[in-house]
Short mmCIF file of C-alpha atoms in Angstrom, two decimals:
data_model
loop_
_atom_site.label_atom_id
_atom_site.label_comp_id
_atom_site.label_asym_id
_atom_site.label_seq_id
_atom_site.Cartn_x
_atom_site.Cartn_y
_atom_site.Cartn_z
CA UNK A 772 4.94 29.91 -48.07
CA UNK A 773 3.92 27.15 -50.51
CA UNK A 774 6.20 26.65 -53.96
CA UNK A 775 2.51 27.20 -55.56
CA UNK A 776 2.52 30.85 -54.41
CA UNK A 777 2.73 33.00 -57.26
CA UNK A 778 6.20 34.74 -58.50
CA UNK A 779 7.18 38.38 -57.73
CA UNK A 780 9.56 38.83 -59.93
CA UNK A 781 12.31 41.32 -59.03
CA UNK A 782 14.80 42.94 -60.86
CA UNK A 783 17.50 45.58 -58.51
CA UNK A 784 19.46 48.61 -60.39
CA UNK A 785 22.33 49.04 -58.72
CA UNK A 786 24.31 46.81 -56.02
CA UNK A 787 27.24 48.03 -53.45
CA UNK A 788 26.62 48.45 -49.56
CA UNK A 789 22.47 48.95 -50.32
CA UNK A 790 22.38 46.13 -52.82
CA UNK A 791 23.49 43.87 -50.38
CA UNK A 792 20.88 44.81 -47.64
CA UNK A 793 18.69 44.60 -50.33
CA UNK A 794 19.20 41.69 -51.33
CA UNK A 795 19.19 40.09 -47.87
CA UNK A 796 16.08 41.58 -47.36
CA UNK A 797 14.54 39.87 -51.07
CA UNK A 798 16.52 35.84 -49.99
CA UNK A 799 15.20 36.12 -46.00
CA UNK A 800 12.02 37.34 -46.07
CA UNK A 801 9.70 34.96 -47.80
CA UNK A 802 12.21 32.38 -45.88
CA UNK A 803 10.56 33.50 -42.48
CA UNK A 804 7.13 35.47 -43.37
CA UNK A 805 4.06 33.64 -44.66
CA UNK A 806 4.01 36.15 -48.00
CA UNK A 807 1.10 35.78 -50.52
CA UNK A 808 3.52 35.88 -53.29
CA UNK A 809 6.96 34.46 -54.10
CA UNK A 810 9.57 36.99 -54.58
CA UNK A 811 12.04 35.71 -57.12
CA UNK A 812 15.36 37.18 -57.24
CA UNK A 813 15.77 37.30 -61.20
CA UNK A 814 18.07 40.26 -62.40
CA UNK A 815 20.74 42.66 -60.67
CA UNK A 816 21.59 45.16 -62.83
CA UNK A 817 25.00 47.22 -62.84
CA UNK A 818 27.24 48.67 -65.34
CA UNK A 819 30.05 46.69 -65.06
CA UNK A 820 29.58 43.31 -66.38
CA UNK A 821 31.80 41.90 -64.17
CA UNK A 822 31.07 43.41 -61.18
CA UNK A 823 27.19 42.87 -61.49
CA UNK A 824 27.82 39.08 -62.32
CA UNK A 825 30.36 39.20 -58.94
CA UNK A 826 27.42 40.92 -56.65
CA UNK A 827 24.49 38.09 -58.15
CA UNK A 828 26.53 35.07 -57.54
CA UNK A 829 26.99 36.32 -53.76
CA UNK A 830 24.16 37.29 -53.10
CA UNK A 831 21.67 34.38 -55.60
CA UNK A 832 20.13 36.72 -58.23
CA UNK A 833 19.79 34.35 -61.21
CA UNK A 834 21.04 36.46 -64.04
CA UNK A 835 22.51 39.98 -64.28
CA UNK A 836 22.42 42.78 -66.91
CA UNK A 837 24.18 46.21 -67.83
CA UNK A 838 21.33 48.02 -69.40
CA UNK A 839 18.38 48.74 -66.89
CA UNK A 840 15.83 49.84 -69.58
CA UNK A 841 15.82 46.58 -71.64
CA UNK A 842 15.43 44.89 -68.37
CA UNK A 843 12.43 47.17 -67.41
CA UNK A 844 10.33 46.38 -70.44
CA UNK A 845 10.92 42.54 -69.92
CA UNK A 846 7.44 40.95 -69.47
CA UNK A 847 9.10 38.46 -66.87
CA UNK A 848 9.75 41.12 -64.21
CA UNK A 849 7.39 42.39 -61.81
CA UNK A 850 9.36 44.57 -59.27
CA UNK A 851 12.17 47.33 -59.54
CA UNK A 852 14.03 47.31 -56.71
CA UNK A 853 16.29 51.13 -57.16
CA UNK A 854 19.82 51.85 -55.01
CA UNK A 855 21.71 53.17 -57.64
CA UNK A 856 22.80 57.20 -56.06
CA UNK A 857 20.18 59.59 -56.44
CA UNK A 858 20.70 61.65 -59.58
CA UNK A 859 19.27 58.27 -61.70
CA UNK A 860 15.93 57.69 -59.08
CA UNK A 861 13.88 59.95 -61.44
CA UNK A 862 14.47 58.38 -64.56
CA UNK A 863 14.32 55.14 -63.42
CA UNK A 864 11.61 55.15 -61.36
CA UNK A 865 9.59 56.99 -63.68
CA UNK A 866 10.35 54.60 -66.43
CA UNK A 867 9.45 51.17 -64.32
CA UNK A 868 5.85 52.97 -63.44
CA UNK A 869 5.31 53.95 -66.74
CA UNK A 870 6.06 50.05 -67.91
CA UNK A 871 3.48 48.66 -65.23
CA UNK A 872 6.64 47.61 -62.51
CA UNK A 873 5.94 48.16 -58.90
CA UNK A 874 8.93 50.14 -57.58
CA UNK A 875 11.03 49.94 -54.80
CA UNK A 876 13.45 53.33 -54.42
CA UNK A 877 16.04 53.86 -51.79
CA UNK A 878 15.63 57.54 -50.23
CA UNK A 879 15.90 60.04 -50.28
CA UNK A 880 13.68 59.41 -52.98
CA UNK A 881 15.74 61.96 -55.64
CA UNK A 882 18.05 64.76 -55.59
CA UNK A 883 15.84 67.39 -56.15
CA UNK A 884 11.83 68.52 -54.95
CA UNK A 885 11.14 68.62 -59.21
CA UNK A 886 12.48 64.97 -59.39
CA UNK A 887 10.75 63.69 -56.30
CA UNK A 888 7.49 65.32 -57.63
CA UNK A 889 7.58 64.05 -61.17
CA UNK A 890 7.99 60.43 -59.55
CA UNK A 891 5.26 60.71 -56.90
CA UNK A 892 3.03 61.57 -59.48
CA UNK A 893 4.08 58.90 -62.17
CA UNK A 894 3.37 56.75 -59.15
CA UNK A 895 -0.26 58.72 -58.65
CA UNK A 896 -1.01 57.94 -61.82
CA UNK A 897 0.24 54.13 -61.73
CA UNK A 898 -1.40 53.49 -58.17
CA UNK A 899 -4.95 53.84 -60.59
CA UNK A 900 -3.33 50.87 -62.52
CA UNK A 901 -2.98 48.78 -58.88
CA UNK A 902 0.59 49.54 -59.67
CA UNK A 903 2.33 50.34 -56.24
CA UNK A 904 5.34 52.22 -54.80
CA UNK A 905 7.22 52.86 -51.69
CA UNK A 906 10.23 54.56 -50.75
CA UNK A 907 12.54 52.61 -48.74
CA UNK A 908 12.82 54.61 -45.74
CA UNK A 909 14.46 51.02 -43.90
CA UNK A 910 14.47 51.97 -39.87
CA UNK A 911 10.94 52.20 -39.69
CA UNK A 912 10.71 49.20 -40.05
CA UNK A 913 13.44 48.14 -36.81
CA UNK A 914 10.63 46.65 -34.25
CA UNK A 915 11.93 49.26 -31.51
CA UNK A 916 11.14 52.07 -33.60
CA UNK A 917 7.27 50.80 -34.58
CA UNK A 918 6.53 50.00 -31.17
CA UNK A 919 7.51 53.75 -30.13
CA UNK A 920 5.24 54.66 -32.91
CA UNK A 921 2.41 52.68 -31.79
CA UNK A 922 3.01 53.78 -27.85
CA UNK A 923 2.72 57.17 -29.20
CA UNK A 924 -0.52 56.37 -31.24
CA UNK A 925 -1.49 54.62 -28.48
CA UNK A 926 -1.56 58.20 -26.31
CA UNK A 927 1.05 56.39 -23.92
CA UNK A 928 3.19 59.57 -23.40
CA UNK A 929 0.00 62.19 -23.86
CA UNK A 930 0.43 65.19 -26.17
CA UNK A 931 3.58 65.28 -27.69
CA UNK A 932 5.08 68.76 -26.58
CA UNK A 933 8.90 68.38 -27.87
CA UNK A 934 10.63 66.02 -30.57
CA UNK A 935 14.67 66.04 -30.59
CA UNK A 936 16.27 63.75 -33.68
CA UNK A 937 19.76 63.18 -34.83
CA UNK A 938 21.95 60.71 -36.53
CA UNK A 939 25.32 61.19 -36.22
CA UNK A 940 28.22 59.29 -38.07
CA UNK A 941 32.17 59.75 -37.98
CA UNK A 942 33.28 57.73 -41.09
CA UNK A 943 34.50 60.97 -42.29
CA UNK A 944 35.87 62.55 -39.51
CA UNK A 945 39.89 61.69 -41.30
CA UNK A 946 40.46 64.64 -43.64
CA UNK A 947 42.44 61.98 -45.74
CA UNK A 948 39.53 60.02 -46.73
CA UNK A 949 38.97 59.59 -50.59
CA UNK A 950 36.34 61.71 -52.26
CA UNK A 951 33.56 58.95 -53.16
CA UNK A 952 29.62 60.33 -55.02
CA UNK A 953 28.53 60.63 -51.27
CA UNK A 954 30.51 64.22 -51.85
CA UNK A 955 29.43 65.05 -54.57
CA UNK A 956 26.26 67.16 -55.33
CA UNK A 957 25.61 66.45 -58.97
CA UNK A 958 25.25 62.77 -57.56
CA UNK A 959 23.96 62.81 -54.31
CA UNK A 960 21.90 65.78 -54.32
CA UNK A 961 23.29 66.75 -50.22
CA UNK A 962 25.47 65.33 -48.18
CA UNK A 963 24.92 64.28 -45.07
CA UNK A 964 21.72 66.33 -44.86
CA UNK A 965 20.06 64.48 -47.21
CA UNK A 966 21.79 60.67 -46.66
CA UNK A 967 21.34 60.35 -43.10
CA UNK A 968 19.41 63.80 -42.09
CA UNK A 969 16.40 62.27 -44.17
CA UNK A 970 16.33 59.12 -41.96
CA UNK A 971 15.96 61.78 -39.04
CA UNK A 972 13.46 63.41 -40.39
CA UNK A 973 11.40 61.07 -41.55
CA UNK A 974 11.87 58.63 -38.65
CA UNK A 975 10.79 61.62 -36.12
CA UNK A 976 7.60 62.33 -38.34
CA UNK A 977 7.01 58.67 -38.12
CA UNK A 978 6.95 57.82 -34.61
CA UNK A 979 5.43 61.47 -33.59
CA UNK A 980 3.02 61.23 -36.36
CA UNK A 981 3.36 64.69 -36.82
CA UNK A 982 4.56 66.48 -40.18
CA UNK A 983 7.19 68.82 -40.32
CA UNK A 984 6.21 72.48 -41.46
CA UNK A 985 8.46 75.39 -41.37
CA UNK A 986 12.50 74.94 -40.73
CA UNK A 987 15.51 76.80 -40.00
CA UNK A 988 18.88 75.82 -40.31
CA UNK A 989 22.40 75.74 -40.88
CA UNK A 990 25.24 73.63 -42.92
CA UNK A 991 28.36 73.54 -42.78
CA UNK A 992 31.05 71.87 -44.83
CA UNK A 993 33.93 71.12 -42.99
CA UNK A 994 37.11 69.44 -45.49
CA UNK A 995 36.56 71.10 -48.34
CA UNK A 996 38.73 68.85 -50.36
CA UNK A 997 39.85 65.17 -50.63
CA UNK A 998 42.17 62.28 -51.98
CA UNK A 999 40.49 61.52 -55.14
CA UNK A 1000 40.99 57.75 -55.79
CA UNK A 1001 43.04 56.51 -58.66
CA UNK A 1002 39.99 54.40 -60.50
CA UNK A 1003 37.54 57.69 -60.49
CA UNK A 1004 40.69 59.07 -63.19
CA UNK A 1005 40.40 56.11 -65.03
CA UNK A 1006 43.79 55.00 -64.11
CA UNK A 1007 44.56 51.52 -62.13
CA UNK A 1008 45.53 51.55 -58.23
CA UNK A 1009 43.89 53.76 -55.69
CA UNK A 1010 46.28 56.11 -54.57
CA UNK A 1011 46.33 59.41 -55.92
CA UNK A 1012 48.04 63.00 -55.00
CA UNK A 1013 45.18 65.01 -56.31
CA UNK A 1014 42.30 66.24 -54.24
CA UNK A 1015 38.64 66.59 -55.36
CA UNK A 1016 36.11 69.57 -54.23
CA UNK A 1017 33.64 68.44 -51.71
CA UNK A 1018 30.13 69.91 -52.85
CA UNK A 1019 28.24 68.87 -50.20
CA UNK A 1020 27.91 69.22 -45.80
CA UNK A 1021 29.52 67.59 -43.65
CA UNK A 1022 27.06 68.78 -40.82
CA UNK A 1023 23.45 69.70 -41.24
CA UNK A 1024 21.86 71.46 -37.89
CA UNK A 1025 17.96 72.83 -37.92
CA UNK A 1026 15.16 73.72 -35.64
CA UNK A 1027 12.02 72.45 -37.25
CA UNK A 1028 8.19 73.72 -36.40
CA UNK A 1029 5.91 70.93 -36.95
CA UNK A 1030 1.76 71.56 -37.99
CA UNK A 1031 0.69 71.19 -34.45
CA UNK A 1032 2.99 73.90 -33.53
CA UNK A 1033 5.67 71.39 -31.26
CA UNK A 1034 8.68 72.21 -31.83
CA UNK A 1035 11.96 70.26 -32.79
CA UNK A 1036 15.71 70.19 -33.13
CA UNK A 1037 17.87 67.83 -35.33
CA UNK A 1038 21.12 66.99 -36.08
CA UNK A 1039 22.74 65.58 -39.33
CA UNK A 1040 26.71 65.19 -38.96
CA UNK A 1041 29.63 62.67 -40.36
CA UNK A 1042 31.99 64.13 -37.99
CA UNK A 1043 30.48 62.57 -34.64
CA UNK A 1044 33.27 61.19 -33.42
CA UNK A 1045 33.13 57.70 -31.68
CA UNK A 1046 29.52 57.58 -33.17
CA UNK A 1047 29.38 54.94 -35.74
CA UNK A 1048 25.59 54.86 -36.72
CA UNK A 1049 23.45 56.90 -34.13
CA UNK A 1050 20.24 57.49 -35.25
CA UNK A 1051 18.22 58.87 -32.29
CA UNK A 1052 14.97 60.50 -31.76
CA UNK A 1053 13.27 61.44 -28.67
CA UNK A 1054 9.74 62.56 -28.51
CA UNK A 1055 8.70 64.09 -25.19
CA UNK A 1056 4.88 64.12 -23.89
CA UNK A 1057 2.44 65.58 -21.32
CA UNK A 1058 2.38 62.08 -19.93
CA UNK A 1059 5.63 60.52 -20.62
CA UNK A 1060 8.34 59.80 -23.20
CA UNK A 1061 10.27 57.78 -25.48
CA UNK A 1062 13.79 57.25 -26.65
CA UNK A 1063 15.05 55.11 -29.46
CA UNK A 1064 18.71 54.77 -30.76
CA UNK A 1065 20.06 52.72 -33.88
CA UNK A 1066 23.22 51.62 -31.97
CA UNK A 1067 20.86 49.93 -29.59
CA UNK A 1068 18.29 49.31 -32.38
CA UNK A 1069 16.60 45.84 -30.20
CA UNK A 1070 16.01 48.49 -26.99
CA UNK A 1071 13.24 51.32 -26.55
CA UNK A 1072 13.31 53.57 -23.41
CA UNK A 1073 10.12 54.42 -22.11
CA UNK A 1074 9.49 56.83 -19.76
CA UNK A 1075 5.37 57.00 -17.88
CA UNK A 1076 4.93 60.14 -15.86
CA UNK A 1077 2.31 58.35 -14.22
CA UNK A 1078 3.56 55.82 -12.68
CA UNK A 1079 4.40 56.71 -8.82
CA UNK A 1080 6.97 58.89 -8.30
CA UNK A 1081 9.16 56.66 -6.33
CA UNK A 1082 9.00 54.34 -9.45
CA UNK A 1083 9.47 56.71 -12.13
CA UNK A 1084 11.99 56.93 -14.59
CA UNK A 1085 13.06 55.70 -18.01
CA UNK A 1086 12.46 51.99 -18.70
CA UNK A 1087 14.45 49.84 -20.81
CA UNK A 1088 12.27 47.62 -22.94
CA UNK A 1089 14.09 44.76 -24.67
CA UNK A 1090 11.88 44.11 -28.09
CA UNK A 1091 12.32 40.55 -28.50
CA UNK A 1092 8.73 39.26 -27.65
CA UNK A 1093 6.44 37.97 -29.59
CA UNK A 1094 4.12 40.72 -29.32
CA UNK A 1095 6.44 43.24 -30.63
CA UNK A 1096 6.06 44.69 -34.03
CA UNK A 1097 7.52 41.37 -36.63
CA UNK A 1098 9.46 39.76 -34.24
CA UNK A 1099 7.12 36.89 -34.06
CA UNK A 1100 8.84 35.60 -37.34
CA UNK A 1101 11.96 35.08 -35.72
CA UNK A 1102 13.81 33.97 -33.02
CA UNK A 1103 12.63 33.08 -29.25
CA UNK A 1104 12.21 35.85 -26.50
CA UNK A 1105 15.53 37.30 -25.48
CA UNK A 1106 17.12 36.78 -28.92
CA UNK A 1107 17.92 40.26 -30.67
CA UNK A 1108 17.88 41.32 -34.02
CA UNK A 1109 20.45 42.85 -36.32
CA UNK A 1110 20.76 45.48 -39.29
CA UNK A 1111 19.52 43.57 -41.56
CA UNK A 1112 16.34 42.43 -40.23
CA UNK A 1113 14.51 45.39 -41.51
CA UNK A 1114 15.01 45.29 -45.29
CA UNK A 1115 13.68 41.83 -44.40
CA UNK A 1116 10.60 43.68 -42.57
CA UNK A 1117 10.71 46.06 -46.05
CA UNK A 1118 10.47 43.04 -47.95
CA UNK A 1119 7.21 41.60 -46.60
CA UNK A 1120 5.21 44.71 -46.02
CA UNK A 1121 5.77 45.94 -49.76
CA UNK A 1122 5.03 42.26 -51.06
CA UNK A 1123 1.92 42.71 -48.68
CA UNK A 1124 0.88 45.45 -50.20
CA UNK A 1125 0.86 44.79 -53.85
CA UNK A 1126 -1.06 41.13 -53.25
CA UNK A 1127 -3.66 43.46 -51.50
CA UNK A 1128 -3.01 46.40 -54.46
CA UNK A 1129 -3.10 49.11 -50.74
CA UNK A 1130 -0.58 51.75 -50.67
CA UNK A 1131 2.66 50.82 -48.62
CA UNK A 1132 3.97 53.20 -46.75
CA UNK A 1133 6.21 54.96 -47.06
CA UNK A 1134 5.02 56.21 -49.92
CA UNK A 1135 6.58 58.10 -52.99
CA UNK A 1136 4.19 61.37 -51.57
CA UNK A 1137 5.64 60.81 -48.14
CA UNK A 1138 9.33 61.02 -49.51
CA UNK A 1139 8.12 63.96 -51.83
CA UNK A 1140 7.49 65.89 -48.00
CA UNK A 1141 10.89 64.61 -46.52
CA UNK A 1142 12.37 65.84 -49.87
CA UNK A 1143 10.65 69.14 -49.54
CA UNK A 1144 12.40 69.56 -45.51
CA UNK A 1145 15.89 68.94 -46.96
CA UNK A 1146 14.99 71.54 -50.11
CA UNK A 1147 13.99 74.08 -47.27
CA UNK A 1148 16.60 73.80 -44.78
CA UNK A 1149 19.55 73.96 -47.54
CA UNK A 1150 17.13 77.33 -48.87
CA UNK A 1151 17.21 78.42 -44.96
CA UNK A 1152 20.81 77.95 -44.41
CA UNK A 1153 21.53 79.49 -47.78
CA UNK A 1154 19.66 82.84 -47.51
CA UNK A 1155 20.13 82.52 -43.47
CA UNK A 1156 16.63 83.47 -43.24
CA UNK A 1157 14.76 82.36 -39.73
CA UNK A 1158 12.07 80.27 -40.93
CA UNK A 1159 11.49 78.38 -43.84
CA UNK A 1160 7.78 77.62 -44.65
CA UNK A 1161 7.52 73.65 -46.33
CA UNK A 1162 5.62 73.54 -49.58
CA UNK A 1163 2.52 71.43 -48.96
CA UNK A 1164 -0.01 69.80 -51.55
CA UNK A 1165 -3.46 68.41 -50.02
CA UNK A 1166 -3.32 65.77 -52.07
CA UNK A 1167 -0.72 64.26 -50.59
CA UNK A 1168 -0.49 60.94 -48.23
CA UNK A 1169 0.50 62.00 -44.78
CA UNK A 1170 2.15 59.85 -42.39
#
């Protein structure tokens, strides 16, 4: 990418664990990607002076800022990059589309189907305006997962008769860990439904490309209180004899109904033990199958019920070659990938889009749906009721 190549201006809300993959994504990209425009990393924005100007220098945003709606009217930004926790996505989402700023917004894309609504349509109405935005649903964009989405696409495993998805987690599994927002409702809307079960679902509706329609399910919260740390009391240290209410699940379990009728089961848990970050979906066809797991994100396992029989069985496929979806960018065959590659993959395909002023994917209607699943299986496991029809507007994008 030439130095003439014109400025994309970016400004992030928020920094912490998503700010820096984030940012990675913003430095690395244009570093490795022919992009049609130059993102610049001008603003991180954070409401601690000090802690915003700690997260820039580390990770090279020029300047930093405590108030996100002076920096949203600037004339010298172009892109809001959001990953502040969910109960601010609506207002500042809303906000940068209504100011002309192409967004950027972690998922799930708010804490409530109202606030995911009111945002898709702000971005309706600034998509008329060649304004974009996308929701940063990240492991979509992990090579091993796009080429089990194009297999399927492809018809490699024939009709898709069953689709199994889970990601499962155990950094809470010690009843002694402090309380942080994750816990809390009024901040993150669910708990691990909604922070990890969203990758599930919208991962599985990705690679099946088949939308989720009816649900039932079940939560379950299972420590009910924690340490709360000293700092979230205003007081200095962090340890602390008092224990906070947990408002959210700990475990999230559903059986979903997709519109072709297939039928699916998925899992949503923080108490997986010995599972650090095991996202996994399985889609099984009339012809054959495929597996994909985030804790062996540069592998897919392919299965082709048509090979001979003596032959069959599930192959391991190391995505590494050039052919595979992005890899090209980066290293020689046989050289794997990490974490971090995709918010690099996020990067490019989102600058891609606004130079050509198409919709990038996915898109603020496609987190609406996701939104709409968690909404319905917390209303399922609430009432207990056996199937929970998802709300539905044609207009929207499907995936």
């Amino acid at each position: 990418m030439s130095r003439d190549t014109a400025p994309l201006r970016v400004a992030m809300i928020g920094h912490g664990f998503m700010g820096a993959a984030h940012s990675q994504g913003w430095r690395t990209a244009p570093r490795f990607f022919d992009l049609p425009l130059r993102p610049e990393m001008q603003v991180l924005v954070g409401r601690s002076a000090e802690a915003v100007r700690a997260a820039a220098d580390t990770w090279g945003w020029a300047e930093t800022a405590t108030d996100w709606r002076s920096v949203i009217e600037r004339d010298d930004i172009d892109v809001v990059d959001i990953v502040t926790p969910g109960d601010s996505h609506a207002e500042i989402a809303i906000a940068a589309l209504n100011a002309g700023k192409h967004v950027l917004c972690e998922k799930p894309l708010a804490n409530s189907v109202d606030e995911a609504k009111a945002m898709t349509d702000a971005a309706a109405r600034a998509a008329d305006s060649g304004v974009m935005a996308m929701v940063g649903f990240t492991y979509r964009r992990v090579p091993a997962a796009t080429l089990a989405r194009d297999l399927v696409a492809a018809g490699r495993i024939g009709e898709v008769r069953q689709i199994r998805a889970s990601y499962r987690q155990d950094w809470l599994s010690d009843a002694d860990s402090p309380m942080t927002w994750r816990l809390d409702k009024a901040r993150a809307g669910s708990g691990a439904l909604g922070d990890i079960g969203a990758h599930a679902i919208d991962l599985a509706q990705f690679i099946s490309g088949q939308r989720i329609a009816a649900v039932s399910g079940v939560l379950q919260t299972i420590v009910g209180e924690r340490p709360l740390l000293a700092e979230s009391r205003g007081l200095s240290g962090t340890a602390s004899t008092e224990r906070g209410t947990v408002t959210v699940d700990d475990l999230a379990l559903f059986s979903a109904r997709f519109e072709s009728g297939v039928l699916g089961s998925f899992e949503a848990s923080r108490f997986a033990s010995g599972r650090k970050n095991s996202l996994r979906v399985e889609i099984s066809g009339s012809t054959g199958a495929v597996a994909f797991d985030l804790e062996d994100l540069n592998s897919l396992q392919f299965f082709d019920a048509t090979a001979p029989i003596e032959t069959q069985g599930f192959t391991r496929i190391l995505v590494t070659e050039p052919e595979h979806p992005y890899v090209a960018a980066w290293w020689p065959a046989g050289h794997t990938l990490g974490y971090e590659h995709g918010f690099s993959h996020q990067a490019k395909d989102f600058v891609e889009a606004i130079s050509s002023k198409t919709q990038p994917r996915p898109s603020f209607a496609d987190g609406l749906q996701v939104q709409r699943v968690l909404a319905s299986v917390e209303s399922s496991a609430a009432d207990g009721s056996a199937w929970t029809t998802i709300d539905t507007d044609q207009k929207e994008v499907r995936s």
